[in-house]
Coordinates of C-alpha atoms in Angstrom, one line a residue:
Chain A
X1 CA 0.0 0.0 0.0
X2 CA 2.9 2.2 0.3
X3 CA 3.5 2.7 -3.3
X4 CA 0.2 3.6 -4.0
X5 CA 0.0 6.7 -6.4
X6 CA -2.1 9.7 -5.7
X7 CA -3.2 9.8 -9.2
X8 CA -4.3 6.1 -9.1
X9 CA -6.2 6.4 -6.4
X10 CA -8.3 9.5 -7.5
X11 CA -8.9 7.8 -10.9
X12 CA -10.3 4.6 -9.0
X13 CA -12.4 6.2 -6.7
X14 CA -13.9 8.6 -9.6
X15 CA -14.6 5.7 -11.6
X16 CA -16.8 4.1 -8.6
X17 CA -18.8 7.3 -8.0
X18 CA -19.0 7.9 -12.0
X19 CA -20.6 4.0 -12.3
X20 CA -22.9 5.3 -9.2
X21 CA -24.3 8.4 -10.4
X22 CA -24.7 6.8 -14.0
X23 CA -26.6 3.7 -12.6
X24 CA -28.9 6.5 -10.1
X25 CA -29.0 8.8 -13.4
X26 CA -30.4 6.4 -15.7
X27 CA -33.4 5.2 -13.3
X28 CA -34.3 9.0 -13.5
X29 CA -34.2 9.7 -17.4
X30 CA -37.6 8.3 -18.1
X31 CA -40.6 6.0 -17.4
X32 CA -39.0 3.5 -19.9
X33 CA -35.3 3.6 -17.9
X34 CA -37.4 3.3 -14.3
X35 CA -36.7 -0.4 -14.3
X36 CA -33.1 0.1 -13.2
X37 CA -33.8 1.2 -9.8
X38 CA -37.0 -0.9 -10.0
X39 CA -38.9 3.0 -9.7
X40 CA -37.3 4.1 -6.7
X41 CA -36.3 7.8 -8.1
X42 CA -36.5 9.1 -4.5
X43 CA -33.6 6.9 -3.7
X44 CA -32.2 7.1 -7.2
X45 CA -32.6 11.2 -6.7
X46 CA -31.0 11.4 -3.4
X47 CA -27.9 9.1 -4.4
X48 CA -27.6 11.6 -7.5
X49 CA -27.0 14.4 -5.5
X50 CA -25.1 13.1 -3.0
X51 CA -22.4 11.7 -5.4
X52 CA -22.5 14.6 -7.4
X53 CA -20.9 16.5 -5.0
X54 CA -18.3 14.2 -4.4
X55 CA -17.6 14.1 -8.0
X56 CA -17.5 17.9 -8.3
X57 CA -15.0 17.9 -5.2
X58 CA -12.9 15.2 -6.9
X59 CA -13.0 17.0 -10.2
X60 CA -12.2 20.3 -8.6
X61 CA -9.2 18.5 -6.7
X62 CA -8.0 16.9 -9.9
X63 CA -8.1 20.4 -12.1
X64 CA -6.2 22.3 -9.2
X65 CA -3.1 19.4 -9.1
X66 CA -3.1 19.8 -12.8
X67 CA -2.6 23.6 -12.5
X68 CA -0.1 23.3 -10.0
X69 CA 1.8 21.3 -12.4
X70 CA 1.5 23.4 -14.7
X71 CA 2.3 26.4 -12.9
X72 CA 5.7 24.6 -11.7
X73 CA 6.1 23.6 -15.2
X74 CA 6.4 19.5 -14.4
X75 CA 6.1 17.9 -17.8
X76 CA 5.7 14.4 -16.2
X77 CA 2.7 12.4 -17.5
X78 CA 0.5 11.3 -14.7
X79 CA -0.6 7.8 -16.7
X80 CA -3.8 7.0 -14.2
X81 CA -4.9 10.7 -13.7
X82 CA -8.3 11.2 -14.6
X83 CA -7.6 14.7 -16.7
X84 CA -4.7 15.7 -18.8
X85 CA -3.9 17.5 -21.7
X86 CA -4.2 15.1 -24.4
X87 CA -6.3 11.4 -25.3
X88 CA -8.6 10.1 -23.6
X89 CA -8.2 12.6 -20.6
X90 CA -8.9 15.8 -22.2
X91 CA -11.8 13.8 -23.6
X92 CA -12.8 13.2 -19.6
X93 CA -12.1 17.0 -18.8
X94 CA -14.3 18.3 -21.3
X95 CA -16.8 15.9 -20.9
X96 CA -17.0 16.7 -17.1
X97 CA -17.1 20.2 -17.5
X98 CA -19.8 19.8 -19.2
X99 CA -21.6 17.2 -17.0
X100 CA -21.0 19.9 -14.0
X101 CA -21.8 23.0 -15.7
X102 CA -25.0 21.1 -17.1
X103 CA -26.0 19.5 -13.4
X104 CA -25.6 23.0 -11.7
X105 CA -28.1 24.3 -14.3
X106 CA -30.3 21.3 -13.5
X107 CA -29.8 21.9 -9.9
X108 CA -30.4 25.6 -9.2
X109 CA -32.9 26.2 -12.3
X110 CA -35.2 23.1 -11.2
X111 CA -38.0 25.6 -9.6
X112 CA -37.6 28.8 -11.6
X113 CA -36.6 28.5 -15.5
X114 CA -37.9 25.5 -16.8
X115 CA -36.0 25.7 -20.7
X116 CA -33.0 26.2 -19.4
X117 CA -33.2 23.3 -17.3
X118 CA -34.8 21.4 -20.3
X119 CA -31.7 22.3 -22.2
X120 CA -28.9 21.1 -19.9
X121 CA -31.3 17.7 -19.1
X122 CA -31.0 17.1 -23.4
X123 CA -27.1 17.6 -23.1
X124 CA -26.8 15.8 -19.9
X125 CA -28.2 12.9 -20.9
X126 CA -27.4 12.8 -24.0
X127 CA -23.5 13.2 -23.4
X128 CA -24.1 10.6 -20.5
X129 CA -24.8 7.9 -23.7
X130 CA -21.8 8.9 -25.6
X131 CA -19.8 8.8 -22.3
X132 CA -20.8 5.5 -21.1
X133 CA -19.1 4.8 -25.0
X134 CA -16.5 5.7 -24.3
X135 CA -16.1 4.3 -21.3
X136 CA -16.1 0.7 -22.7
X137 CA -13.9 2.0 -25.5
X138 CA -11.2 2.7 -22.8
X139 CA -12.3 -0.5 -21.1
X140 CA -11.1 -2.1 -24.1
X141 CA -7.8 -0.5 -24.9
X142 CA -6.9 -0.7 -21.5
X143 CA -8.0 -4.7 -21.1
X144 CA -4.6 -5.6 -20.0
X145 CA -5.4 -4.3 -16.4
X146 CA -8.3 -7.1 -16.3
X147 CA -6.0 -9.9 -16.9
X148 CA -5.7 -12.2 -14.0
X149 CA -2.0 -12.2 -12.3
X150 CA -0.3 -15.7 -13.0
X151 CA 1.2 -16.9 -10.7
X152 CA 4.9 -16.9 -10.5
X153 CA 7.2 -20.1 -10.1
X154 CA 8.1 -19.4 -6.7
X155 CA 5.1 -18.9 -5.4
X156 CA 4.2 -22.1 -7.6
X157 CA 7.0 -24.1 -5.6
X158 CA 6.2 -22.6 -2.1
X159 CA 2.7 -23.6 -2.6
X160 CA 3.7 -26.9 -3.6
X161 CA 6.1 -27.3 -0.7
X162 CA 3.2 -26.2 1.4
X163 CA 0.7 -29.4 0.2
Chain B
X1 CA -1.5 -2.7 -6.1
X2 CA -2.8 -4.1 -9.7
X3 CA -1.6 -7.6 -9.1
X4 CA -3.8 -8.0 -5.7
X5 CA -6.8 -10.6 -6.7
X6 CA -9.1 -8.7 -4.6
X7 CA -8.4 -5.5 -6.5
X8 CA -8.6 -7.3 -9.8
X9 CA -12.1 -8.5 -8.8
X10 CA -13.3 -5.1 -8.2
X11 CA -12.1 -3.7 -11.4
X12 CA -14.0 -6.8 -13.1
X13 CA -17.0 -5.8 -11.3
X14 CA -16.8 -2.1 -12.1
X15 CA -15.8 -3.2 -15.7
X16 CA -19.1 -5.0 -16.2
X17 CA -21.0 -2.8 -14.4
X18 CA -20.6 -0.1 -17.3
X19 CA -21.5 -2.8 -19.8
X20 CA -24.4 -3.3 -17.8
X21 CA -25.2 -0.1 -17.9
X22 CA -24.8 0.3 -22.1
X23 CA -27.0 -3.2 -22.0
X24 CA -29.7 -1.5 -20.3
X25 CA -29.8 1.7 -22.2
X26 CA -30.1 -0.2 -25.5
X27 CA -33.1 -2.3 -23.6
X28 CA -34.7 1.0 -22.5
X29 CA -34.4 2.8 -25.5
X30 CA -35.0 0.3 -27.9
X31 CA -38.2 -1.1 -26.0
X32 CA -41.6 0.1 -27.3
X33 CA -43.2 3.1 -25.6
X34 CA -43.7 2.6 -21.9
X35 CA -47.3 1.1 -20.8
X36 CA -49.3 2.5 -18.2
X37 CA -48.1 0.8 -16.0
X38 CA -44.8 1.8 -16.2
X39 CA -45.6 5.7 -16.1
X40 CA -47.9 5.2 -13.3
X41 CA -44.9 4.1 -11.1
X42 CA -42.3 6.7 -12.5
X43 CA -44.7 9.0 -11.8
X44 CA -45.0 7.7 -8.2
X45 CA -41.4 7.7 -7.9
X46 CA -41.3 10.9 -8.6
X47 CA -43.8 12.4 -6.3
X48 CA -40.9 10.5 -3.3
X49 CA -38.6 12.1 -4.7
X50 CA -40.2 15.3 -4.2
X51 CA -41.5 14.8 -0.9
X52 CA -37.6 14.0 -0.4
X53 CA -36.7 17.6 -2.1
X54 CA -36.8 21.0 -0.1
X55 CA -39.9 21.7 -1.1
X56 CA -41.3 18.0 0.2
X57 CA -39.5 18.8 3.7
X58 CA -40.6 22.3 4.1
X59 CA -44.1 21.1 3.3
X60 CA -43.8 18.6 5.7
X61 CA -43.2 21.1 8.5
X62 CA -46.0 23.1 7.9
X63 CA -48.5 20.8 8.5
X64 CA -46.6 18.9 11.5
X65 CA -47.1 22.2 13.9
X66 CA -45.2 20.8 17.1
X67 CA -41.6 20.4 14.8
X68 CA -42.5 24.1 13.5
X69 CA -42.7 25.0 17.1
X70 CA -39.2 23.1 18.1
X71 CA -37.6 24.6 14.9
X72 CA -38.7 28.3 16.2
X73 CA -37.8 27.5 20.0
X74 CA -34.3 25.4 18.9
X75 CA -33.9 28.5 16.4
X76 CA -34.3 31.1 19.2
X77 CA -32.1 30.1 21.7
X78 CA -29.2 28.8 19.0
X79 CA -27.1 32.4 19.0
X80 CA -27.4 33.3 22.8
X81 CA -26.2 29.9 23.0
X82 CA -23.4 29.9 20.8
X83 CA -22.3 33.5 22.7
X84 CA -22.6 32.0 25.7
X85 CA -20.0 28.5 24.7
X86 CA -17.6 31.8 23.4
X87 CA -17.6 33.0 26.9
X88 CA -17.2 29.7 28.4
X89 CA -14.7 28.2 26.8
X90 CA -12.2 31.6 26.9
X91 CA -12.7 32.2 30.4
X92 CA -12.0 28.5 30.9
X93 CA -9.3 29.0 28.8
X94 CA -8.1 32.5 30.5
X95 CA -8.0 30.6 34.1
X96 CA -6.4 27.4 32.9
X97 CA -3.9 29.8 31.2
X98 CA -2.9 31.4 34.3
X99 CA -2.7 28.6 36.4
X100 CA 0.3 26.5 33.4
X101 CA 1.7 30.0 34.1
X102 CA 1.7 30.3 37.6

């Protein structure tokens, strides 16, 4: 655990609360997508917000290391951070911002302007579809990590030595 | 960190879960229009949800007239007793300050 990378961990615990609030999202798009959550949108509604927040404060927290970086001008690529400036993680960076900037609209706009709030819900979602794409297209490229460790001779022989 | 099997089984399981996920929006989307069935308990859903929202709660505590009474009493006596932990805890700190000097 001591080697653990900062980078790795914030990519592995964004990827858990993005998986959340997509399952929680997708009970909420529509009487057809209620089956997900088996119609519990107060539940689905509540875990929304919840984890968007944690999201936003992950986001936020990845964005200001970044500019830190930059600031002290270190070059080095981060290979598990979550943005970057090229590849798949500008591709997460923009796609965030606009998550965000399109949730906060949902959010604040829920009571009071109703096509503004129609608007970011048609981007949202939408951009949640080609997301979720893309998600499985990195899933792919990166199918090495799923591979199952094999296990090594020694361990082969201590283990047989152990029987 | 990678090699760890238990690790390995949660990125299998988060893995799937976004294929899961694709599965299910292809199934939504592609299924005919929802019956009445189905909109009847969206709907349902919701009307939790907004009983769950701001509005739901604030609703909630205008008709239940003893919290609205708690809220206004707890709500009165919140700032003198905020002042009053102030004035506790530096005079306590003040005395205990003297006597490490002393």
């Amino acid at each position: 655990m001591k080697n653990v990378r900062f980078d790795f961990i914030i990519h592995w615990l964004w990827t858990i609360v993005f998986a959340l609030l997509v399952l929680s999202g997708l009970a909420m798009v529509g009487a057809k997508y209620g089956w997900i959550l088996n119609y519990d949108i107060a539940s689905a509604d509540y875990i929304h917000r919840l984890l968007a927040a944690v999201y936003v404060m992950l986001t936020f927290i990845s964005v200001a290391i970044e500019v830190i970086r930059g600031i002290k001008g270190d070059d080095k690529k981060l290979t598990w951070f979550i943005i970057g400036k090229s590849g798949y993680q500008l591709f997460t960076f923009i796609t965030t911002l606009i998550f965000i900037i399109t949730g906060v609209i949902i959010w604040v706009c829920m009571d009071s302007n109703i096509a503004a709030v129609s608007f970011a819900l048609y981007i949202h979602e939408k951009l949640t579809y080609i997301v979720i794409a893309s998600v499985i297209w990195h899933i792919y490229v990166k199918c090495h990590a799923l591979l199952w460790p094999k296990k090594t001779e020694a361990k082969k022989n201590s283990m047989e030595a152990g029987k | 960190m990678m090699q760890k099997p238990w690790f390995k089984l949660v990125i299998w399981i988060l893995a799937t879960s976004f294929f899961f996920m694709a599965s299910s929006i292809i199934i939504s989307h592609l299924s005919p229009g929802p019956t009445e069935h189905q909109s009847m308990r969206y709907m349902e859903g919701m009307m939790g949800a907004m009983h769950n929202s701001l509005m739901g709660l604030s609703m909630t505590i205008e008709e239940d007239f003893d919290l609205k009474r708690l809220i206004i009493n707890a709500s009165a006596i919140t700032i003198p007793l905020i002042c009053i932990s102030i004035i506790l805890g530096l005079y306590i700190r003040l005395i205990r300050g003297k006597r490490n000097a002393g």
